[in-house]
Structure formats: structure tokens, C-alpha cells
Tab-separated table of C-alpha atoms in Angstrom:
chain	number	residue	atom	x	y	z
F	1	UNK	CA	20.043	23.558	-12.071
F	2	UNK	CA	18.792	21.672	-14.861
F	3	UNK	CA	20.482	18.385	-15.794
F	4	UNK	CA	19.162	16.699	-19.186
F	5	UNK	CA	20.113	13.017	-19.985
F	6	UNK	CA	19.353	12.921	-23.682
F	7	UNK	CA	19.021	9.320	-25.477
F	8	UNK	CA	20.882	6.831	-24.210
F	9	UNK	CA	21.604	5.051	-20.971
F	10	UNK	CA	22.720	8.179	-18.614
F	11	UNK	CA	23.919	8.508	-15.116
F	12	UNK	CA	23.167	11.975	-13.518
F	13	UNK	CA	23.745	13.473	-10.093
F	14	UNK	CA	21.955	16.326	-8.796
F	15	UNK	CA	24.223	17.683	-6.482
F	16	UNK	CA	24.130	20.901	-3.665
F	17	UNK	CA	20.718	22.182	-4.818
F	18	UNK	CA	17.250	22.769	-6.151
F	19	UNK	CA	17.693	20.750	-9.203
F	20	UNK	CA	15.434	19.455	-11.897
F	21	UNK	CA	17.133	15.994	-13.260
F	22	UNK	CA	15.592	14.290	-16.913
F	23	UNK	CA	16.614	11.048	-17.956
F	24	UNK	CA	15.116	11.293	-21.132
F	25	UNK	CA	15.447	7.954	-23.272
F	26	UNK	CA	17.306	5.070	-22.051
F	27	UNK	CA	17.559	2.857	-18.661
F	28	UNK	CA	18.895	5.908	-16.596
F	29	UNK	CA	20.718	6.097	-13.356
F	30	UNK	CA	19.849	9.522	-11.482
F	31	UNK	CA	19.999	11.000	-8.390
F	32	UNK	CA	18.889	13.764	-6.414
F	33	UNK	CA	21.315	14.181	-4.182
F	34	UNK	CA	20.567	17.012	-1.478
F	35	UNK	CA	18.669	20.004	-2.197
F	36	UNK	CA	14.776	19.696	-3.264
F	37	UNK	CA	14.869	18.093	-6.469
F	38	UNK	CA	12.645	17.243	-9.099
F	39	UNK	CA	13.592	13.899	-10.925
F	40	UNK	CA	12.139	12.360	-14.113
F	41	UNK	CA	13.053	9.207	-15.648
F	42	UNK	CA	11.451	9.545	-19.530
F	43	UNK	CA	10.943	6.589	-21.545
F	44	UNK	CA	13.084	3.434	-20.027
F	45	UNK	CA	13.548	0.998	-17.384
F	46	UNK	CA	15.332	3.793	-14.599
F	47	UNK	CA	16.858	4.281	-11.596
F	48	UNK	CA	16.223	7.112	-9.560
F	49	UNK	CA	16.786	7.882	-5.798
F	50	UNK	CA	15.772	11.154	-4.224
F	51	UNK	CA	18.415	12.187	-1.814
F	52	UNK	CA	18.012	14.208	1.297
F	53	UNK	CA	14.929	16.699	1.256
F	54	UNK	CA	11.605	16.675	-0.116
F	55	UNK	CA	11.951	15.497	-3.487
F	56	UNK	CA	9.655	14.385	-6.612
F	57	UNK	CA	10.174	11.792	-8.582
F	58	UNK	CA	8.469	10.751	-11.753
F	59	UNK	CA	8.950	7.417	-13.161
F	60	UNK	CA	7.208	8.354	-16.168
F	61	UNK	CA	7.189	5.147	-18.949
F	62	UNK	CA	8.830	1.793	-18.334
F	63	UNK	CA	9.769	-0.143	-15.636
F	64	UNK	CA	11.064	1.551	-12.932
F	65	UNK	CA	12.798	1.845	-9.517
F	66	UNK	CA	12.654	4.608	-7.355
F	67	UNK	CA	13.654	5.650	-3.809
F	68	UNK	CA	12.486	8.481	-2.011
F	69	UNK	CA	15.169	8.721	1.009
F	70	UNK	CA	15.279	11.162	3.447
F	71	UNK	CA	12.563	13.694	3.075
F	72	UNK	CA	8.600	13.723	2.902
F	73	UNK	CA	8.608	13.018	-0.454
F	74	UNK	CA	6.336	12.564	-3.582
F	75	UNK	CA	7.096	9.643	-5.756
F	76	UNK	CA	4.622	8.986	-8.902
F	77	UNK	CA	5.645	5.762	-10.828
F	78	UNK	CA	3.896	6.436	-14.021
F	79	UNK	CA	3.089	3.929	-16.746
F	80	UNK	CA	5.044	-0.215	-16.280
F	81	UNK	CA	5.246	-2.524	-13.662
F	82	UNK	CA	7.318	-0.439	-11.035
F	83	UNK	CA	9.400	-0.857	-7.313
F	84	UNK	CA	8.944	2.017	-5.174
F	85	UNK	CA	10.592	2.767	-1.920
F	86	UNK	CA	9.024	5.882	0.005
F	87	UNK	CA	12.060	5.323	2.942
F	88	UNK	CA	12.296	8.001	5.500
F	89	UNK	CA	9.147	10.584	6.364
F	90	UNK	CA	5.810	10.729	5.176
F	91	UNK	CA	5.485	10.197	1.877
F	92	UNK	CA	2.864	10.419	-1.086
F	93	UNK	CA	3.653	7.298	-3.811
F	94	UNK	CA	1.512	7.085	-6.706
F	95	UNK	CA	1.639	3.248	-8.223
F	96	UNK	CA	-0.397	5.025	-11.779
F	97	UNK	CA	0.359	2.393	-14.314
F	98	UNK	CA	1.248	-1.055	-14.212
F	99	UNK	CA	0.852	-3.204	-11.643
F	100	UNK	CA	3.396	-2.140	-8.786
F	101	UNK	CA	5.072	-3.406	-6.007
F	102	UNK	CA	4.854	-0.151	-3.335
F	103	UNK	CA	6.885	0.575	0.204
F	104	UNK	CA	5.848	3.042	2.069
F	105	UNK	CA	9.141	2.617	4.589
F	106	UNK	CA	9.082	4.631	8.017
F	107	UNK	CA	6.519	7.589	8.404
F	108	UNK	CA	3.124	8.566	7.805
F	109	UNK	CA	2.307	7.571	4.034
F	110	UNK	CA	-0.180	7.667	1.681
F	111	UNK	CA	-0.064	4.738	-1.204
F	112	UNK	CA	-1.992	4.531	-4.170
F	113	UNK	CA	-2.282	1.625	-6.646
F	114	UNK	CA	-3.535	3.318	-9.208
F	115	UNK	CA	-3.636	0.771	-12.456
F	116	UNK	CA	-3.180	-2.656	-12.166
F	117	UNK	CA	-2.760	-5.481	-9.800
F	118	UNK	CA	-0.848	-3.694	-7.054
F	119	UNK	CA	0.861	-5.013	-4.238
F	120	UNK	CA	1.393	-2.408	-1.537
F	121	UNK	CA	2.821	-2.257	2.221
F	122	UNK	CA	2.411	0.790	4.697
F	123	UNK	CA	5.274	-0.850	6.688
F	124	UNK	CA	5.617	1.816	10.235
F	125	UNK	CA	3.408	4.039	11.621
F	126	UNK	CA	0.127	4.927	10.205
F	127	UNK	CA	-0.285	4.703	6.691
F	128	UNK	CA	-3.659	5.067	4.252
F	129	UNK	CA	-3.446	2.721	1.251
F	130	UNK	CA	-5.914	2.793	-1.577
F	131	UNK	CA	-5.977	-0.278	-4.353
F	132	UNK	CA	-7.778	1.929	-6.745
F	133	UNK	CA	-8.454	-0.929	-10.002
F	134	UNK	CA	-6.880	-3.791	-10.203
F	135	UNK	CA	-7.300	-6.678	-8.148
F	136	UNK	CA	-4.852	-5.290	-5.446
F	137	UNK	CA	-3.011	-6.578	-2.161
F	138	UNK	CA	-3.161	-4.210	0.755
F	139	UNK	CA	-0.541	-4.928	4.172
F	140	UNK	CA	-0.978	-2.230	6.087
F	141	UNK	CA	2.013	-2.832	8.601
F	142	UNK	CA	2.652	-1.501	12.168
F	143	UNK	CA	0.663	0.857	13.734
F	144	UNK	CA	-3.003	2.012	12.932
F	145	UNK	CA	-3.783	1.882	9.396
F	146	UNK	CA	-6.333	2.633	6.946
F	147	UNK	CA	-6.944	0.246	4.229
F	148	UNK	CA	-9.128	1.204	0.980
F	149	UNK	CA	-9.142	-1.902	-2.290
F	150	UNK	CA	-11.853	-0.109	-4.279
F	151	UNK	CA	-12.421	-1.109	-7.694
F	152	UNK	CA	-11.257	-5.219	-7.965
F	153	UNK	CA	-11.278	-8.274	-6.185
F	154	UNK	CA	-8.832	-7.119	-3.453
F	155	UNK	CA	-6.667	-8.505	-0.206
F	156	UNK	CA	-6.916	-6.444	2.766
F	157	UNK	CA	-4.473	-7.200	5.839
F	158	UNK	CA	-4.296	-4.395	8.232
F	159	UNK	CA	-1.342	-6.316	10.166
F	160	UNK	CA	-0.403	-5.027	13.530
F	161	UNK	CA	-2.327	-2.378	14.802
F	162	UNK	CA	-5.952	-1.416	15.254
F	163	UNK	CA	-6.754	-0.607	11.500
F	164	UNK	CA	-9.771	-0.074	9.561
F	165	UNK	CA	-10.505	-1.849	6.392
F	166	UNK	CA	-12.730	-1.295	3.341
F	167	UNK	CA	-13.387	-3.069	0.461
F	168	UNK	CA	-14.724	-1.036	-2.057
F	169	UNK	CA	-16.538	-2.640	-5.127
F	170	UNK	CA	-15.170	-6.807	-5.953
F	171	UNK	CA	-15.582	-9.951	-3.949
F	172	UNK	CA	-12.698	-9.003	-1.370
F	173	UNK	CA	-10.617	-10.692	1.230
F	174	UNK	CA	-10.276	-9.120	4.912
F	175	UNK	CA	-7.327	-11.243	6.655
F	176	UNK	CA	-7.302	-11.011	10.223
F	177	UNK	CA	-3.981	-10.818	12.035
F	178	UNK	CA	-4.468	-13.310	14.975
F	179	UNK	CA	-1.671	-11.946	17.473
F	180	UNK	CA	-1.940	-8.257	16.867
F	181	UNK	CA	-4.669	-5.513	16.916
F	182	UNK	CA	-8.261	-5.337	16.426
F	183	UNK	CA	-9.356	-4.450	13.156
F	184	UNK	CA	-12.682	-2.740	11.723
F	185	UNK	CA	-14.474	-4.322	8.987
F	186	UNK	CA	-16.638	-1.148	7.398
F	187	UNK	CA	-18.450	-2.916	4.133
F	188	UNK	CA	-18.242	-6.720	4.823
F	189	UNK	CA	-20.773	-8.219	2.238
F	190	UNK	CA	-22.175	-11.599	3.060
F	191	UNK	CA	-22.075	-13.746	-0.426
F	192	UNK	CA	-19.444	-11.442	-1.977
F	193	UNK	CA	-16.559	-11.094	0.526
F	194	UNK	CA	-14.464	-13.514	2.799
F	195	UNK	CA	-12.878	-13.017	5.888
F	196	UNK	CA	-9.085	-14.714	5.695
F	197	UNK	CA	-7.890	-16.612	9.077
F	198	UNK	CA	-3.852	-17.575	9.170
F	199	UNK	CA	-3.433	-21.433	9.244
F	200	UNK	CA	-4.058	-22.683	12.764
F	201	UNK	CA	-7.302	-20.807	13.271
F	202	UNK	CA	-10.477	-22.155	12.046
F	203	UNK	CA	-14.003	-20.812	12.306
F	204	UNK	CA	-15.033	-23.496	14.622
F	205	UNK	CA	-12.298	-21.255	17.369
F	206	UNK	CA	-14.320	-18.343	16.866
F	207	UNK	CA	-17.274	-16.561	18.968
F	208	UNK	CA	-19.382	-14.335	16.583
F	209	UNK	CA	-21.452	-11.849	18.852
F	210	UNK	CA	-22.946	-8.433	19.025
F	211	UNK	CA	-21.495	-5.422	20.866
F	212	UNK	CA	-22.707	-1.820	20.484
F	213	UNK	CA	-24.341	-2.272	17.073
F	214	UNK	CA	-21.286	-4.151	15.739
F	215	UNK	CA	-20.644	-7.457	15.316
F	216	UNK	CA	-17.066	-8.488	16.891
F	217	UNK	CA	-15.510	-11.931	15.961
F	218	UNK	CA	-13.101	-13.216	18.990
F	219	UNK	CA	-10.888	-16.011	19.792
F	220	UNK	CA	-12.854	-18.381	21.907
F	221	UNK	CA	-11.914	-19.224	25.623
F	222	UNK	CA	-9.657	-15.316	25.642
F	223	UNK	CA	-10.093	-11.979	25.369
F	224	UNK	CA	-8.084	-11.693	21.615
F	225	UNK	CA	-10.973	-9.297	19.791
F	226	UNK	CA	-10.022	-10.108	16.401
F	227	UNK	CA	-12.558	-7.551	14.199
F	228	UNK	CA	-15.647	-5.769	14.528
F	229	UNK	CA	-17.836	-5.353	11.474
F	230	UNK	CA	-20.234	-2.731	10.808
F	231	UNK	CA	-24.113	-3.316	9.256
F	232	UNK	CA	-23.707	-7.467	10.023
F	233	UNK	CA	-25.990	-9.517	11.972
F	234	UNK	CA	-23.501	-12.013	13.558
F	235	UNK	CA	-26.090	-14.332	13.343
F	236	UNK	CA	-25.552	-14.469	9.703
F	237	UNK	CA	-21.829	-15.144	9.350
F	238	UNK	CA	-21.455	-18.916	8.851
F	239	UNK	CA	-18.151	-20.970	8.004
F	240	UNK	CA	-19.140	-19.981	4.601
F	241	UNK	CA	-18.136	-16.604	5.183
F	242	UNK	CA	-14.470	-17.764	6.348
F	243	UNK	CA	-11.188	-18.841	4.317
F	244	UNK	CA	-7.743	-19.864	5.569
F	245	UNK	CA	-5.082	-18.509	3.750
């Protein structure tokens, strides 16, 4: 089915089946419902959740909400400063525009930033997030994650897990999660990048060593392996190289 909203503030329901949902103009409510359904805001600040199957959902222009659901779904924000919840499954979110606030929710997911000053959160299991521009902020959650900022001056945080973590181009932040997981540090560059402690941990609680051509940064007097970075001499990583956040 086809449902068009027209101008105007709308509220539409997809219902039983395949359906293809338009908001048009206006702040629109819409739904999926169950079925695989294709749902597109239009032009306007809307609503949109996806229901119970593998859905997609285009925010298209303004500021939007959307909610996958149930269902490995595909969620694109377009153009505005949007909220996106990918929910249940393993999802594919697409910040585009704007700079968005993304959830990847339970599942496997894939996040991008896209435009913008993103802020973006795998949340469970193990997610890939990519800043893309924008000076972004990366968590990536439980689990084993893979962290990308690219373009910008970025924050990386893998979280729990053993995740890996890349800058990209931009003087970037790498946080290290002092309780949980050991994280991998691919493009760490001395002058241009920081590594982030939590308050409580300073650099003068650290041993900096070498071990099989990485460099691994530990708590001192334990066995808590904090990060290993690749192509660093841990002979050159001073307090210089450290901030507390």
C-alpha cells in the first residue's frame, strides 16, 4: 500500500503489510507498523518508527526522530540535526546531514555520521562506527567494536570490550576505558593526537613498554593492559601525549 500525507501535520499508520508511508510537508507522525515498510518523512520536524520487520526509513529534511524497532533495519536521517534509534537487530543508520545524535540499540550495527558534529553510540554487541566530517564523538559500547572519526577533530571511546580505534585525519582523542577491555590504537600521531585517561588515572600510574612490535600502555603494579598502539616507539610517549577528561 501506499499511504501519502500531503501538507500539513499528518499521522499515518502502515498497517498488515508491505507499505510505502510519505509524510510529505509538515511535522508528521508515521508508522510502519508490521510488514516491510518503507517510510519517508518529507520536509518537517517528523516522527517515524519502523515497526516489526526490516524496514527503511528516510528522515529526509528537518529535524527528525526515528526508530527502527524490531527488524534489521535501515534508517537514513537525511538533512537537520536528527535522534535516531536503531533498537532491535543489526541495523544500518545513516546520520547524512546535520549533526546527529545516533543509537545503535541491541545488535550488530553499522553507524555513520555523515555531516556534522555527530555524536554516536554502538551500545551491545559489536558495532562499526564511522565519524565521517565533522568533529565527531564515537562510544562504541559493549562488546568488541570498531571505531573510525575520519575527517575532524574526533573522540574515540571504544568502552567495554576489546575494540579497535582509528582516527582518521584531525588532532583526535583516544579515551581509554580503565576497568574494561584492551583497546588498539591503529594511527596514534605523536604532536597531533591525545590519549584521554578518566579522572583518577594519571600518566605518572602508567608503564609504557614494547610487546611484539606494539607499544602497550598498562596500569602499573597489575596486569590491567589498557591499549596497544601500532607504529609508536613507547619511548616517545611523554605526559604530553596524555589528557584527563
Amino acid at each position: 500500500d501506499l499511504i501519502q500525507g500531503g501538507a500539513g501535520n499528518d499521522t499515518a499508520f502502515g498497517g498488515k503489510d508491505n507499505d510505502t508511508v510519505v509524510g510529505g510537508e509538515g511535522s508528521d507522525l508515521l508508522l510502519g507498523d508490521n510488514g516491510k515498510d518503507t517510510v519517508a518523512g518529507g520536509i518537517g520536524n517528523d516522527t517515524i518508527f519502523g515497526g516489526k520487520q526490516e524496514d527503511l526509513l528516510l528522515g529526509e529534511d528537518g529535524d527528525d526522530f526515528l526508530s527502527g524497532n524490531i527488524g534489521n533495519d535501515t534508517i537514513n536521517a537525511g538533512s537537520g540535526n536528527d535522534i535516531v534509534f536503531g533498537n532491535e537487530d543489526d541495523d544500518l543508520i545513516f546520520g547524512k546531514g546535520g549533526s546527529d545524535t545516533l543509537y545503535g540499540g541491541k545488535g550488530n550495527d553499522s553507524i555513520g555520521g555523515g555531516d556534522g558534529d555527530d555524536l554516536m553510540f554502538g551500545n551491545n554487541e559489536n558495532d562499526f562506527l564511522e565519524g565521517y566530517t565533522g568533529n565527531d564523538t564515537l562510544f562504541g559500547g559493549k562488546a568488541n567494536d570498531s571505531l573510525l572519526g575520519n575527517a575532524g577533530n574526533d573522540l574515540l571511546s571504544g568502552d567495554a570490550g576489546d575494540d579497535t580505534l582509528t582516527g582518521g585525519a584531525g588532532n583526535d582523542v583516544f579515551l581509554l576505558n580503565r576497568s574494561l577491555g584492551t583497546d588498539l590504537i591503529t594511527d596514534f600521531r605523536k604532536g597531533e593526537d591525545l590519549i584521554g585517561l578518566n579522572p583518577g588515572l594519571s600518566f605518572n600510574q602508567l608503564t609504557i613498554t614494547s610487546s611484539n612490535n606494539q607499544t602497550s600502555i598498562s596500569i602499573t603494579g597489575s596486569d590491567r593492559l589498557l591499549a596497544k598502539l601500532n607504529n609508536v616507539a613507547p619511548n616517545t610517549l611523554t605526559a604530553s601525549d596524555f589528557i584527563t577528561l
